[in-house]
């Protein structure tokens, strides 16, 4: 059973000083793994201090590229394992995507090919991962703006199969579900209902930009009203308290603004479970 | 389409701008959106790492970042690592006369500053010998690049003009207390002392003795001690 951590925010360089003084309403932090792996200096000093204060930290990576047929990179895994053990992360996560292929990095999250072949490769990778890193793993659903006509499964079918065929948990990004549902015209609530809630270990909430013809997941704004509503509905629907994280990666605001978002999430959880 | 073909086509389409969206089964405009996202990240990461050069050469900067993006697709998962071939890229441009030699040196300066900023700080505990700062980098320039950079930074303006042609030795090391890089222009003797410390482990006393021998008695023990103290003050020696 994975513990409920409460509400977290991403640990970002501009906030290092503030979080060491007073983390306010925030219960835990998510580290972008690659920003702390193999780094000395200030980043390492800050996580050492937070760990000493027993503040939970979860590692969230971008580099596994689960959807590519490249082998898992040993050096990357060794550094990741080192970080996860250093902060004693209750779980770690990465995205259901291709972040690299043929050993070339995209530095973006591209949609996986949703076929049997691709599914088998991802199942194998997740199983291999479990052999190397002895902490629970969760994959995250991404937002995407294109679906290949070569796919033989929907995103939902693909996720359901992955959960069936592995022991992996899921990091459910509610903003991504909302963005994809709007862009591709499916029902976000039906999608969420079909994900086995007992496997959802964490939720992401983030902002997006819906000023154009496509809604873009920007991680650069406040969580919008429809996403808060969907979040509340999901908690009511599952009746389960789920560790929740506010994602804000671009145009990073001052810590107080971020803290206010965490407070809003806390109020929703308190309301649903009062 | 199998996964192998999908991956190959993604790489071709993203980095080599092949118009293969339809082969991948994607609408053209949406694939183009990904291309511009990825190129945008790449360009802004590069601009952050080379803030002075990108200001100095504003016009070709976009063109250079596009060329670099195609010639050196990144292999490392760390976004910051994508800059590591930029020096080589600029050197090639220098060889064909597209950039000035001091611009290549500026690239080396900015890249090293960045690397020193993030290098791990691991020191031997309880060592009796003099230790160099593990983040230390020593650079040799044909131009006074640090003098040029300081001048415009002091003025509070973007880098402009040209540096003075003057052989310059520069040490960059991170102060472990402030976590900021410290820049020191090195006299030749200090440079020799650092090179010696890189190759042998000596206690402070033995080191002073061997430096005195090396200088054939020109430097007094006090001179050498003062030099070591200064290297310590500049976080070059710990
Ligand atoms: Fe997310």
Coordinates of C-alpha atoms and ligand atoms in Angstrom, one line a residue:
Chain A
X1 CA 0.0 0.0 0.0
X2 CA 1.5 3.3 -1.0
X3 CA 1.0 6.1 1.5
X4 CA -1.0 9.3 0.8
X5 CA 1.4 12.2 0.8
X6 CA -1.0 15.1 0.5
X7 CA -0.4 18.0 -1.9
X8 CA 2.9 18.7 -3.5
X9 CA 4.6 21.0 -5.9
X10 CA 7.6 20.7 -8.2
X11 CA 11.0 21.6 -6.5
X12 CA 12.4 24.3 -8.8
X13 CA 15.6 26.2 -8.6
X14 CA 14.1 29.7 -8.1
X15 CA 12.3 28.4 -4.9
X16 CA 15.3 26.7 -3.3
X17 CA 15.8 29.4 -0.7
X18 CA 12.1 29.7 0.2
X19 CA 11.4 26.0 0.6
X20 CA 14.2 25.6 3.0
X21 CA 12.9 28.4 5.1
X22 CA 9.2 27.4 5.0
X23 CA 7.4 25.1 2.7
X24 CA 4.0 26.6 3.7
X25 CA 1.0 24.5 2.7
X26 CA 3.0 22.1 0.6
X27 CA 3.4 18.5 2.0
X28 CA 5.9 17.1 -0.4
X29 CA 8.0 17.8 -3.5
X30 CA 8.4 16.3 -6.9
X31 CA 11.9 16.4 -8.4
X32 CA 12.4 16.4 -12.1
X33 CA 14.9 13.5 -11.9
X34 CA 17.3 14.8 -14.6
X35 CA 17.7 18.1 -12.8
X36 CA 19.1 16.4 -9.8
X37 CA 20.9 13.3 -11.2
X38 CA 24.6 13.6 -11.2
X39 CA 24.4 17.2 -10.0
X40 CA 26.5 18.5 -7.2
X41 CA 26.2 22.0 -5.8
X42 CA 23.1 23.7 -4.7
X43 CA 20.5 21.1 -6.0
X44 CA 22.2 18.3 -4.1
X45 CA 22.5 20.5 -0.9
X46 CA 18.8 21.4 -1.0
X47 CA 17.5 17.8 -1.4
X48 CA 19.9 16.7 1.4
X49 CA 18.4 19.3 3.7
X50 CA 14.8 18.4 2.8
X51 CA 15.6 14.8 3.3
X52 CA 17.1 15.5 6.7
X53 CA 13.8 17.4 7.6
X54 CA 11.9 14.2 6.5
X55 CA 10.1 16.0 3.7
X56 CA 8.9 13.4 1.2
X57 CA 10.3 13.7 -2.4
X58 CA 9.2 11.8 -5.4
X59 CA 11.3 11.5 -8.6
X60 CA 9.6 12.3 -11.9
X61 CA 11.7 11.6 -15.0
X62 CA 11.6 12.5 -18.7
X63 CA 14.4 10.2 -19.9
X64 CA 13.2 6.6 -19.9
X65 CA 11.5 6.8 -23.3
X66 CA 9.3 3.8 -22.5
X67 CA 7.8 3.8 -26.0
X68 CA 11.0 3.4 -27.9
X69 CA 12.8 0.1 -28.7
X70 CA 16.1 1.4 -27.5
X71 CA 17.5 -0.5 -24.6
X72 CA 17.2 1.1 -21.2
X73 CA 20.4 3.1 -20.7
X74 CA 22.5 1.6 -17.9
X75 CA 24.2 4.8 -16.9
X76 CA 21.0 6.7 -16.8
X77 CA 19.4 3.9 -14.6
X78 CA 22.3 3.9 -12.2
X79 CA 22.1 7.6 -11.7
X80 CA 18.4 7.5 -11.4
X81 CA 18.6 4.7 -8.8
X82 CA 21.1 6.6 -6.9
X83 CA 18.8 9.7 -6.7
X84 CA 15.7 7.6 -5.8
X85 CA 17.6 5.9 -3.0
X86 CA 19.2 9.2 -1.8
X87 CA 15.9 10.8 -1.2
X88 CA 14.1 7.5 -0.4
X89 CA 11.4 8.3 -2.9
X90 CA 8.1 6.4 -2.0
X91 CA 7.7 5.9 -5.8
X92 CA 9.1 7.3 -9.0
X93 CA 7.6 8.0 -12.4
X94 CA 8.1 8.7 -16.1
X95 CA 5.9 9.3 -19.1
X96 CA 4.1 6.9 -21.4
X97 CA 5.9 8.4 -24.5
X98 CA 8.9 8.5 -26.6
X99 CA 11.4 11.1 -25.3
X100 CA 14.1 9.6 -27.5
X101 CA 14.5 7.1 -30.3
X102 CA 17.5 5.6 -32.0
X103 CA 19.5 7.2 -29.2
X104 CA 18.5 10.7 -30.3
X105 CA 16.7 12.9 -27.8
X106 CA 13.6 14.8 -28.6
X107 CA 13.4 16.8 -25.3
X108 CA 9.7 16.6 -25.8
X109 CA 7.2 13.8 -25.2
X110 CA 6.0 12.2 -28.4
X111 CA 3.1 9.8 -28.5
X112 CA 3.8 6.1 -28.4
X113 CA 2.8 3.9 -31.3
X114 CA -0.3 2.1 -29.9
X115 CA 0.2 -1.4 -31.3
X116 CA 0.8 -4.9 -29.8
X117 CA 4.5 -4.7 -30.7
X118 CA 4.9 -1.4 -28.9
X119 CA 2.9 -2.6 -25.9
X120 CA 5.1 -5.7 -25.5
X121 CA 8.2 -3.6 -25.6
X122 CA 6.9 -1.3 -22.9
X123 CA 5.8 -4.2 -20.7
X124 CA 9.3 -5.6 -20.9
X125 CA 10.9 -2.3 -20.1
X126 CA 8.7 -1.8 -17.0
X127 CA 9.5 -5.4 -15.9
X128 CA 13.3 -4.7 -16.4
X129 CA 13.0 -1.5 -14.5
X130 CA 11.5 -3.3 -11.5
X131 CA 14.5 -5.6 -11.4
X132 CA 16.9 -2.7 -11.2
X133 CA 15.1 -0.2 -9.0
X134 CA 13.4 -1.5 -6.0
X135 CA 10.9 1.3 -5.5
X136 CA 7.3 1.4 -7.0
X137 CA 7.1 2.8 -10.5
X138 CA 4.2 4.8 -12.1
X139 CA 3.8 5.8 -15.7
X140 CA 2.0 9.1 -16.6
X141 CA -0.5 9.6 -19.4
X142 CA 0.7 12.5 -21.6
X143 CA -1.1 15.1 -23.6
X144 CA -0.7 14.7 -27.3
X145 CA -1.8 16.6 -30.4
X146 CA -1.5 13.9 -33.0
X147 CA -2.6 10.2 -33.2
X148 CA -1.0 8.0 -35.8
X149 CA -3.3 6.2 -38.2
X150 CA -1.1 3.2 -37.7
X151 CA -2.3 2.8 -34.1
X152 CA -4.4 -0.4 -33.5
X153 CA -5.5 0.6 -30.0
X154 CA -6.9 3.7 -28.3
X155 CA -4.9 5.4 -25.6
X156 CA -7.4 4.0 -23.0
X157 CA -7.1 0.4 -24.3
X158 CA -3.3 0.8 -24.3
X159 CA -3.2 2.0 -20.7
X160 CA -5.6 -0.7 -19.5
X161 CA -3.5 -3.4 -21.1
X162 CA -0.3 -2.0 -19.6
X163 CA -1.8 -2.0 -16.1
X164 CA -3.1 -5.6 -16.7
X165 CA 0.3 -6.9 -17.9
X166 CA 2.6 -5.1 -15.4
X167 CA 2.6 -4.3 -11.7
X168 CA 3.1 -0.6 -12.6
X169 CA 1.1 2.2 -10.9
X170 CA -0.2 5.2 -12.7
X171 CA 0.4 8.9 -12.4
X172 CA -2.8 10.2 -13.7
X173 CA -2.5 13.7 -15.2
X174 CA -6.1 15.1 -15.0
X175 CA -5.1 18.1 -17.1
X176 CA -3.7 15.9 -19.8
X177 CA -7.0 13.8 -19.9
X178 CA -9.0 17.1 -20.1
X179 CA -6.7 18.5 -22.9
X180 CA -6.8 15.2 -24.9
X181 CA -10.6 14.9 -24.4
X182 CA -11.1 18.4 -25.8
X183 CA -8.7 18.0 -28.7
X184 CA -9.9 14.6 -29.8
X185 CA -13.5 14.8 -28.7
X186 CA -13.9 12.1 -26.2
X187 CA -15.6 12.1 -22.8
X188 CA -13.0 12.8 -20.0
X189 CA -15.2 11.3 -17.3
X190 CA -15.7 8.1 -19.2
X191 CA -12.0 7.8 -19.7
X192 CA -11.3 8.4 -16.0
X193 CA -13.9 5.9 -14.9
X194 CA -12.3 3.2 -17.0
X195 CA -8.8 3.5 -15.3
X196 CA -8.6 1.2 -12.3
X197 CA -8.4 3.7 -9.4
X198 CA -6.6 1.3 -7.1
X199 CA -3.6 1.6 -9.4
X200 CA -3.5 5.4 -9.4
X201 CA -0.8 6.6 -7.0
X202 CA -0.6 10.2 -7.9
X203 CA -2.4 13.0 -9.7
X204 CA -1.0 15.9 -11.7
X205 CA -2.8 19.1 -12.1
X206 CA -1.5 21.8 -14.4
X207 CA -2.4 24.8 -16.5
X208 CA -3.0 24.9 -20.3
X209 CA -3.5 27.4 -23.1
X210 CA -6.9 27.2 -24.9
X211 CA -6.5 30.4 -26.9
X212 CA -5.9 28.6 -30.2
X213 CA -7.5 25.9 -32.3
X214 CA -5.8 23.2 -30.3
X215 CA -5.5 23.3 -26.5
X216 CA -1.9 23.2 -25.5
X217 CA -0.7 21.7 -22.3
X218 CA 1.8 24.4 -21.2
X219 CA 2.5 23.8 -17.5
X220 CA 2.9 27.5 -17.4
X221 CA -0.3 28.8 -15.9
X222 CA -2.8 28.3 -13.0
X223 CA -5.0 25.2 -13.0
X224 CA -8.1 26.2 -15.0
X225 CA -11.6 25.9 -13.6
X226 CA -12.7 22.9 -15.7
X227 CA -9.6 20.9 -14.5
X228 CA -10.4 21.7 -10.9
X229 CA -14.0 20.5 -11.5
X230 CA -12.8 17.3 -13.1
X231 CA -10.4 16.8 -10.2
X232 CA -13.1 17.2 -7.6
X233 CA -15.4 14.9 -9.6
X234 CA -12.7 12.2 -9.8
X235 CA -12.0 12.3 -6.0
X236 CA -15.8 12.0 -5.4
X237 CA -16.1 9.2 -8.0
X238 CA -13.2 7.1 -6.6
X239 CA -13.7 8.0 -2.9
X240 CA -10.0 7.8 -2.6
X241 CA -7.5 10.4 -1.3
X242 CA -4.7 10.5 -3.9
X243 CA -1.4 12.4 -3.6
X244 CA -1.7 15.4 -5.8
X245 CA 0.9 17.6 -7.4
X246 CA 0.6 21.0 -9.0
X247 CA 2.9 21.2 -12.1
X248 CA 4.2 24.5 -13.2
X249 CA 7.4 24.3 -15.3
X250 CA 7.4 27.4 -17.5
X251 CA 7.1 31.0 -16.5
X252 CA 7.6 29.7 -13.0
X253 CA 5.8 32.0 -10.6
X254 CA 6.8 33.1 -7.1
X255 CA 6.4 30.5 -4.5
X256 CA 3.3 32.1 -3.0
X257 CA 1.3 31.8 -6.2
X258 CA 2.3 28.1 -6.4
X259 CA 1.4 27.7 -2.7
X260 CA -2.1 29.1 -3.4
X261 CA -2.7 26.4 -6.0
X262 CA -1.6 23.8 -3.5
X263 CA -4.0 25.3 -1.0
X264 CA -6.9 25.1 -3.5
X265 CA -6.2 21.4 -4.1
X266 CA -6.1 20.9 -0.3
X267 CA -9.5 22.7 0.1
X268 CA -11.0 20.4 -2.6
X269 CA -9.7 17.3 -0.9
X270 CA -11.0 18.5 2.5
X271 CA -14.4 19.3 1.1
X272 CA -14.7 15.9 -0.6
X273 CA -13.6 13.9 2.4
X274 CA -15.1 16.0 5.2
Chain B
X1 CA 4.1 0.3 -39.6
X2 CA 6.4 -1.3 -37.1
X3 CA 8.1 0.5 -34.2
X4 CA 11.5 0.5 -35.9
X5 CA 10.0 2.4 -38.9
X6 CA 8.0 4.7 -36.7
X7 CA 11.1 5.7 -34.7
X8 CA 13.3 6.2 -37.8
X9 CA 10.7 8.4 -39.4
X10 CA 10.2 10.4 -36.2
X11 CA 13.9 11.2 -36.0
X12 CA 14.1 12.0 -39.8
X13 CA 11.0 14.2 -39.6
X14 CA 12.0 16.1 -36.4
X15 CA 15.7 16.7 -37.0
X16 CA 16.0 16.6 -40.7
X17 CA 12.7 18.2 -41.6
X18 CA 11.7 15.5 -44.0
X19 CA 8.1 15.9 -44.9
X20 CA 7.1 12.5 -43.7
X21 CA 4.1 13.2 -41.5
X22 CA 1.8 11.2 -43.8
X23 CA 4.1 8.2 -43.7
X24 CA 3.9 8.4 -39.9
X25 CA 0.1 8.6 -40.1
X26 CA 0.0 12.1 -38.6
X27 CA -1.8 15.2 -39.9
X28 CA 0.9 17.5 -41.4
X29 CA 0.1 20.6 -39.4
X30 CA 0.2 18.7 -36.1
X31 CA 3.6 17.1 -36.9
X32 CA 4.9 20.6 -37.8
X33 CA 3.7 21.8 -34.4
X34 CA 5.9 19.2 -32.7
X35 CA 8.8 20.2 -34.9
X36 CA 8.5 23.8 -33.8
X37 CA 8.1 22.9 -30.1
X38 CA 11.3 20.8 -30.2
X39 CA 13.3 23.3 -32.1
X40 CA 12.0 26.0 -29.8
X41 CA 13.2 24.2 -26.7
X42 CA 16.5 23.5 -28.3
X43 CA 17.0 27.1 -29.3
X44 CA 16.1 28.5 -25.9
X45 CA 18.3 26.1 -24.0
X46 CA 21.2 27.1 -26.3
X47 CA 20.5 30.8 -25.8
X48 CA 20.5 30.3 -22.0
X49 CA 23.8 28.6 -22.2
X50 CA 25.4 31.3 -24.5
X51 CA 23.7 34.5 -23.3
X52 CA 26.6 36.7 -24.5
X53 CA 27.3 35.2 -27.9
X54 CA 23.6 35.1 -28.7
X55 CA 23.3 38.8 -27.9
X56 CA 26.5 39.7 -29.8
X57 CA 25.5 37.8 -32.9
X58 CA 21.7 38.3 -32.8
X59 CA 21.2 38.0 -36.5
X60 CA 23.0 34.7 -37.3
X61 CA 22.1 33.2 -34.0
X62 CA 18.7 31.7 -35.1
X63 CA 20.3 30.4 -38.3
X64 CA 23.2 28.9 -36.3
X65 CA 20.9 27.2 -33.8
X66 CA 19.0 25.7 -36.7
X67 CA 22.1 24.4 -38.3
X68 CA 23.4 23.1 -35.1
X69 CA 20.1 21.3 -34.3
X70 CA 20.3 19.5 -37.6
X71 CA 24.1 18.7 -37.5
X72 CA 24.1 17.6 -33.8
X73 CA 20.9 16.1 -32.7
X74 CA 21.3 15.6 -28.9
X75 CA 22.3 12.2 -27.6
X76 CA 22.2 13.0 -23.8
X77 CA 19.1 13.1 -21.8
X78 CA 20.2 16.2 -20.0
X79 CA 19.0 19.2 -22.1
X80 CA 22.0 21.1 -21.0
X81 CA 24.3 18.6 -22.5
X82 CA 23.2 19.6 -26.0
X83 CA 25.7 22.4 -25.9
X84 CA 28.8 20.3 -25.6
X85 CA 29.4 20.1 -29.4
X86 CA 28.8 23.8 -29.9
X87 CA 32.5 24.6 -29.6
X88 CA 33.3 22.1 -32.4
X89 CA 30.5 23.5 -34.5
X90 CA 31.8 27.0 -34.1
X91 CA 35.3 25.9 -34.8
X92 CA 34.2 24.5 -38.1
X93 CA 32.5 27.9 -38.9
X94 CA 35.8 29.6 -38.0
X95 CA 37.7 27.3 -40.4
X96 CA 35.5 28.4 -43.3
X97 CA 35.7 32.1 -42.2
X98 CA 32.1 32.5 -41.0
X99 CA 33.0 33.5 -37.4
X100 CA 35.9 35.2 -35.7
X101 CA 38.5 33.3 -33.6
X102 CA 37.5 35.3 -30.5
X103 CA 33.9 34.2 -30.9
X104 CA 35.1 30.6 -30.7
X105 CA 36.9 31.5 -27.5
X106 CA 33.8 33.2 -26.1
X107 CA 31.9 29.9 -26.7
X108 CA 34.6 28.1 -24.7
X109 CA 34.3 30.7 -21.9
X110 CA 30.5 30.5 -21.7
X111 CA 30.4 26.7 -21.9
X112 CA 33.0 26.3 -19.2
X113 CA 31.3 28.7 -16.9
X114 CA 28.1 26.6 -17.3
X115 CA 30.0 23.3 -16.7
X116 CA 31.7 24.6 -13.6
X117 CA 28.4 25.8 -12.2
X118 CA 26.9 22.3 -12.3
X119 CA 30.0 20.1 -11.7
X120 CA 29.9 17.7 -8.7
X121 CA 31.9 18.9 -5.8
X122 CA 33.7 15.9 -4.3
X123 CA 36.8 16.3 -2.2
X124 CA 39.1 13.8 -0.6
X125 CA 38.4 13.9 3.1
X126 CA 41.3 14.2 5.7
X127 CA 43.8 14.5 2.9
X128 CA 47.1 16.0 4.0
X129 CA 48.1 17.2 0.5
X130 CA 47.0 20.4 -1.2
X131 CA 43.8 19.8 -3.2
X132 CA 42.6 21.6 -6.2
X133 CA 38.9 22.5 -6.3
X134 CA 37.2 19.6 -8.1
X135 CA 35.2 22.0 -10.2
X136 CA 38.3 23.9 -11.5
X137 CA 38.7 24.5 -15.2
X138 CA 41.7 26.3 -16.6
X139 CA 41.5 27.9 -20.1
X140 CA 44.1 29.4 -22.4
X141 CA 42.9 32.2 -24.7
X142 CA 44.6 34.2 -27.4
X143 CA 42.4 37.1 -26.4
X144 CA 41.5 38.7 -23.1
X145 CA 38.0 37.2 -23.1
X146 CA 37.4 37.7 -19.3
X147 CA 38.5 41.3 -19.5
X148 CA 36.1 41.9 -22.4
X149 CA 33.2 40.3 -20.6
X150 CA 33.8 42.1 -17.3
X151 CA 34.0 45.4 -19.0
X152 CA 30.6 45.3 -20.5
X153 CA 29.0 43.6 -17.5
X154 CA 30.3 46.4 -15.3
X155 CA 28.8 48.9 -17.8
X156 CA 25.5 46.9 -17.4
X157 CA 25.3 46.4 -21.2
X158 CA 25.3 43.5 -23.6
X159 CA 28.7 42.4 -24.9
X160 CA 29.9 44.4 -27.9
X161 CA 33.0 45.3 -29.9
X162 CA 36.0 43.1 -29.9
X163 CA 38.3 41.8 -27.1
X164 CA 42.0 42.8 -26.9
X165 CA 44.4 40.3 -28.4
X166 CA 46.4 39.3 -25.4
X167 CA 47.3 35.8 -24.3
X168 CA 45.2 35.1 -21.2
X169 CA 45.1 32.2 -18.7
X170 CA 41.9 31.9 -16.8
X171 CA 40.8 29.7 -13.9
X172 CA 37.1 29.2 -13.2
X173 CA 36.1 27.4 -10.0
X174 CA 32.9 27.2 -8.0
X175 CA 32.9 28.7 -4.5
X176 CA 31.2 25.9 -2.5
X177 CA 29.8 28.4 0.0
X178 CA 28.0 30.6 -2.5
X179 CA 27.8 28.0 -5.3
X180 CA 28.8 30.7 -7.8
X181 CA 31.8 30.4 -10.2
X182 CA 34.8 32.5 -9.4
X183 CA 37.0 33.8 -12.3
X184 CA 40.7 34.4 -11.9
X185 CA 43.2 35.6 -14.5
X186 CA 46.3 33.6 -13.8
X187 CA 49.9 34.9 -13.9
X188 CA 52.1 32.2 -15.6
X189 CA 53.7 31.0 -12.3
X190 CA 50.2 30.4 -10.8
X191 CA 49.3 28.5 -13.9
X192 CA 52.5 26.3 -13.5
X193 CA 51.6 25.7 -9.9
X194 CA 48.1 24.5 -10.8
X195 CA 49.5 22.2 -13.5
X196 CA 51.9 20.8 -10.9
X197 CA 49.1 20.2 -8.4
X198 CA 47.2 18.4 -11.1
X199 CA 49.9 15.8 -11.5
X200 CA 51.3 15.3 -8.0
X201 CA 50.0 15.2 -4.5
X202 CA 52.1 17.1 -2.1
X203 CA 51.7 18.6 1.4
X204 CA 51.8 22.4 1.4
X205 CA 55.4 22.4 2.8
X206 CA 56.7 20.0 0.2
X207 CA 54.9 21.9 -2.6
X208 CA 56.4 25.2 -1.6
X209 CA 59.9 23.6 -1.6
X210 CA 59.5 22.1 -5.1
X211 CA 58.1 25.4 -6.5
X212 CA 61.1 27.2 -5.1
X213 CA 63.3 24.8 -6.9
X214 CA 61.3 25.1 -10.1
X215 CA 61.6 28.9 -10.0
X216 CA 65.4 28.5 -9.5
X217 CA 65.3 30.6 -6.4
X218 CA 63.7 33.6 -8.0
X219 CA 60.6 33.3 -5.8
X220 CA 61.1 33.5 -2.1
X221 CA 59.2 31.1 0.3
X222 CA 57.1 34.1 1.3
X223 CA 56.2 34.9 -2.4
X224 CA 55.1 31.3 -2.9
X225 CA 53.1 31.2 0.3
X226 CA 51.4 34.4 -0.8
X227 CA 50.6 32.8 -4.1
X228 CA 49.1 29.8 -2.5
X229 CA 47.0 31.9 -0.1
X230 CA 45.7 33.8 -3.1
X231 CA 44.8 30.6 -4.9
X232 CA 42.9 29.6 -1.8
X233 CA 41.2 32.9 -1.6
X234 CA 40.0 32.4 -5.2
X235 CA 38.8 28.8 -4.4
X236 CA 41.3 27.3 -6.9
X237 CA 43.1 25.5 -4.1
X238 CA 41.1 24.3 -1.1
Ligands
LIG1 FE1 2.0 15.8 -15.9

